[in-house]
Coordinates of C-alpha atoms in Angstrom, one line a residue:
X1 CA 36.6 49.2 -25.6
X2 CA 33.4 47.6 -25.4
X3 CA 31.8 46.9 -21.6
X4 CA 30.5 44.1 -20.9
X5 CA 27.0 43.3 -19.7
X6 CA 26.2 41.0 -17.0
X7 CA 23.4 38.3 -18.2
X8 CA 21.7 38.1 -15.0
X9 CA 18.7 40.1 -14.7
X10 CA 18.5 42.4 -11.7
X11 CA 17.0 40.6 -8.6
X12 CA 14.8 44.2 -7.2
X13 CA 13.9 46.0 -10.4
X14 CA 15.1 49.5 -8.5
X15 CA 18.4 48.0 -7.1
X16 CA 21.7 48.9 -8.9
X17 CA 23.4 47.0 -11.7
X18 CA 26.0 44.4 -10.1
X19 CA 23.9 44.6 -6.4
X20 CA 24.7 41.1 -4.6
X21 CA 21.1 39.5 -3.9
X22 CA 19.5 40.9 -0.8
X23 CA 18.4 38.8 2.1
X24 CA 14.8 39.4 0.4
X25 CA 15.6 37.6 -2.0
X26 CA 16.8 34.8 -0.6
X27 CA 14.1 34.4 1.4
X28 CA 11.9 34.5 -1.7
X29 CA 14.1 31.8 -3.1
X30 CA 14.0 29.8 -0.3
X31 CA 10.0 30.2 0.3
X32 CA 9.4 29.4 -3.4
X33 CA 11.1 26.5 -3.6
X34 CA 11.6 24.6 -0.4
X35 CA 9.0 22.0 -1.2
X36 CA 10.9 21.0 -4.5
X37 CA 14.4 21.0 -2.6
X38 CA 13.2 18.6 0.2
X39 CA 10.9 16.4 -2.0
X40 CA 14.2 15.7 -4.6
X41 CA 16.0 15.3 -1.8
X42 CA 13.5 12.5 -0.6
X43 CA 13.3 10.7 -3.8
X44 CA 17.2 11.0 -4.2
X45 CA 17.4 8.3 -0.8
X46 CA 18.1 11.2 2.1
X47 CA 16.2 9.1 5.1
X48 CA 13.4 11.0 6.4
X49 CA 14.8 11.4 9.8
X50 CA 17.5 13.9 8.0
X51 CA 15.4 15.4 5.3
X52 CA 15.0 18.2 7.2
X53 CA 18.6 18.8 7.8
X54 CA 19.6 18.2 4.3
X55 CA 17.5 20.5 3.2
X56 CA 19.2 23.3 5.6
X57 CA 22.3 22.2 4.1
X58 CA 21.3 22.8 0.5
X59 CA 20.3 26.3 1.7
X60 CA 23.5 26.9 3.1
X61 CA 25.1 26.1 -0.2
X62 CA 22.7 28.4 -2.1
X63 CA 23.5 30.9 0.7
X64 CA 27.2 31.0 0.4
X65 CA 26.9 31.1 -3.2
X66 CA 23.9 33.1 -3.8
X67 CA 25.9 35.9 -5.7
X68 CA 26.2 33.3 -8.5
X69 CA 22.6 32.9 -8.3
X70 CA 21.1 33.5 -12.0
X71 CA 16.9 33.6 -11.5
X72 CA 15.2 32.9 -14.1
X73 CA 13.7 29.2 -15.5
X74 CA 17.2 27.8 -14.4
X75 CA 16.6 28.4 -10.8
X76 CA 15.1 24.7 -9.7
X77 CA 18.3 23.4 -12.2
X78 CA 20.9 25.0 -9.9
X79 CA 18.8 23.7 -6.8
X80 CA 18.8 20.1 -8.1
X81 CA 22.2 19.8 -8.9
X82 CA 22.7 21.0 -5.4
X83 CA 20.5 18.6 -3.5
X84 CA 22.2 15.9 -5.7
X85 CA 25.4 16.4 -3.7
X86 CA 24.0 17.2 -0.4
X87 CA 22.1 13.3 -0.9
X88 CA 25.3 12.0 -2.6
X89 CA 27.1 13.1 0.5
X90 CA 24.1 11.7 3.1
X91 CA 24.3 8.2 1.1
X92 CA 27.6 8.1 1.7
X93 CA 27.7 8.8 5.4
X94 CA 24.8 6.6 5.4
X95 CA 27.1 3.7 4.0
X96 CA 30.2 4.3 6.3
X97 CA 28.5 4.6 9.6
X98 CA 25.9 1.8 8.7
X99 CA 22.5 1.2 7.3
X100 CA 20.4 3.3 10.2
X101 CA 16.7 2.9 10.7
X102 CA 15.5 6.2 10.0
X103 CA 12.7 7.6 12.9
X104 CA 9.0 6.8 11.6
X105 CA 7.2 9.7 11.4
X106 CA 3.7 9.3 13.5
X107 CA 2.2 12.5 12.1
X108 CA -0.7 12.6 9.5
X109 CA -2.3 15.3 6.9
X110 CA -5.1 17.3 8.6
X111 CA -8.1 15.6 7.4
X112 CA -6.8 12.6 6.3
X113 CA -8.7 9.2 7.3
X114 CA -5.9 6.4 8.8
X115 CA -6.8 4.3 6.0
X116 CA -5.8 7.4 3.5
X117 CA -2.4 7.8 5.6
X118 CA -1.8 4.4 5.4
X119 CA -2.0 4.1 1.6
X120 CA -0.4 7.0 0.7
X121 CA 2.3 6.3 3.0
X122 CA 2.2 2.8 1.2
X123 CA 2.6 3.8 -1.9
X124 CA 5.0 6.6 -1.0
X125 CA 7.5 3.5 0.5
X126 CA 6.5 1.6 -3.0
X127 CA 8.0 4.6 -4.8
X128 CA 11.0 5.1 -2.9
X129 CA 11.8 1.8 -3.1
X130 CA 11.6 1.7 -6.9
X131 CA 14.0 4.9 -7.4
X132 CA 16.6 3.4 -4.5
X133 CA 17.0 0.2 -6.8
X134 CA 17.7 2.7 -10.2
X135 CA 20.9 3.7 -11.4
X136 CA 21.9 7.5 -10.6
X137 CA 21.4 8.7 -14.2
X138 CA 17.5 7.1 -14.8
X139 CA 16.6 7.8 -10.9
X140 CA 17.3 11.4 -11.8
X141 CA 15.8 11.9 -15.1
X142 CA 13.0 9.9 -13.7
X143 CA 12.3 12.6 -11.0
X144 CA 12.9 15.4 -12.9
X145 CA 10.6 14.8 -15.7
X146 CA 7.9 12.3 -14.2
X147 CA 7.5 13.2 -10.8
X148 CA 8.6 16.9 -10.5
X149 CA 7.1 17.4 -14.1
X150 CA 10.1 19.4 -15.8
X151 CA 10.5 19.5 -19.6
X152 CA 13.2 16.9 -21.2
X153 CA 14.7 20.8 -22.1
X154 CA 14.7 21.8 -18.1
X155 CA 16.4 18.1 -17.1
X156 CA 18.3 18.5 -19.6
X157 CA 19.7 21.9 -18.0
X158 CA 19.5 20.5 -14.4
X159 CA 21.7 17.3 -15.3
X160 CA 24.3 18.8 -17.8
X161 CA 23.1 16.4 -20.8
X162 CA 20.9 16.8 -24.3
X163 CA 17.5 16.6 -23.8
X164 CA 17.3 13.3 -26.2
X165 CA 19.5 11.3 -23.4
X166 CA 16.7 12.4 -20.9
X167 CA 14.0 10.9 -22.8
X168 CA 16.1 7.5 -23.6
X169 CA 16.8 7.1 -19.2
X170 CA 13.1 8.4 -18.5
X171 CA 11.3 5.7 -20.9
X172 CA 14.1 3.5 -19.3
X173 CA 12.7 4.4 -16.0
X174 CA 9.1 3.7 -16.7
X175 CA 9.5 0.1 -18.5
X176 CA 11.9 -0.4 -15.2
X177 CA 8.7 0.8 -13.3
X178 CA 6.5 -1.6 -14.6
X179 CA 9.2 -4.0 -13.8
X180 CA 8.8 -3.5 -9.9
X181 CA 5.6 -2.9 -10.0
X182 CA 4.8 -6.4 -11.4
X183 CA 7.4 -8.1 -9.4
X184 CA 5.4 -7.4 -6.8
X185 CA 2.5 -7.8 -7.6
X186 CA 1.2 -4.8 -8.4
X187 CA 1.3 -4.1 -12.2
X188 CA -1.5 -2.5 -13.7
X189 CA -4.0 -4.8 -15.5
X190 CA -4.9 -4.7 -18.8
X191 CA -8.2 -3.0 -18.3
X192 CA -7.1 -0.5 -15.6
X193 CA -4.9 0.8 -18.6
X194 CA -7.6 1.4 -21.0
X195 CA -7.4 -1.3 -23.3
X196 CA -9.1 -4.5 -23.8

């Protein structure tokens, strides 16, 4: 009878084959990616009064199921899919008890000017506003590939279809971009692009 071998490479190089993760290594997990957990969470329309609590929750999933864990170039896939339910779940809330005003946040970068916080804050609103008004499927592809820079080949992973679908919603997602963007006003002209 042949045995067989678990896929997943050992989390501590000294720790014995089949060890469940070890609370340093979720806390590696957790420091390494974070950032990316509570920025998809933003982008997928969790308020920012609750980002921080929807990413706790996210990290209570991963917790409870942290001996499925597989590291490895999979490991923001498995996160994503995750945050997509947690913000599924906050929309939904969100839409039963009532369209809340989220709490404004007064805080600013160290070293930024208030005219700096003002248009990045600006353009941040601009951006969520755009991804609020996509479909599901584009508004993740979109933030996948363009703004947290994954390969068609990692989206594809993350969302569960071929990496040619990705690239059909993401230049979906950018023509819908320059939409908005000209709706309001704010297209790009001819010779900010490059050409004449």
């Amino acid at each position: 009878m042949v045995a067989l071998l678990d896929p997943r490479p050992r989390l501590q190089p000294d720790a014995p084959e089949g060890a469940p993760p070890t609370r340093a290594d979720f806390d590696a997990l957790y420091r390494a990616h974070a950032p990316f957990v509570w920025r998809s969470l933003r982008r997928l329309g969790v308020r920012e009064a609750a980002l921080d609590d929807a990413t706790q929750e996210v990290f209570l999933v991963v917790h409870r199921r942290f001996a499925d864990f597989r590291p490895g170039p999979t490991e923001r896939a498995w996160l994503f899919a995750i945050a997509q339910r947690v913000a599924s779940d906050h929309r939904r809330w969100l839409r039963r008890k009532g369209n809340l005003m989220p709490i404004p946040e007064q805080t600013m970068a160290q070293g930024q000017s208030p005219y700096e916080g003002a248009l990045r804050r600006e353009a941040s609103d601009w951006l969520l506003a755009f991804l609020d008004q996509l479909d599901d499927a584009r508004r993740d592809a979109f933030i996948l590939s363009e703004l947290e820079q994954m390969t068609f080949a990692e989206a594809s992973t993350a969302l569960g279809v071929n990496a040619n679908t990705i690239a059909s919603r993401v230049a979906s997602g950018r023509r819908a971009l320059l939409t908005f963007l000209d709706s309001r006003g704010l297209a790009p002209r001819a010779s900010e692009e490059g050409t004449p």
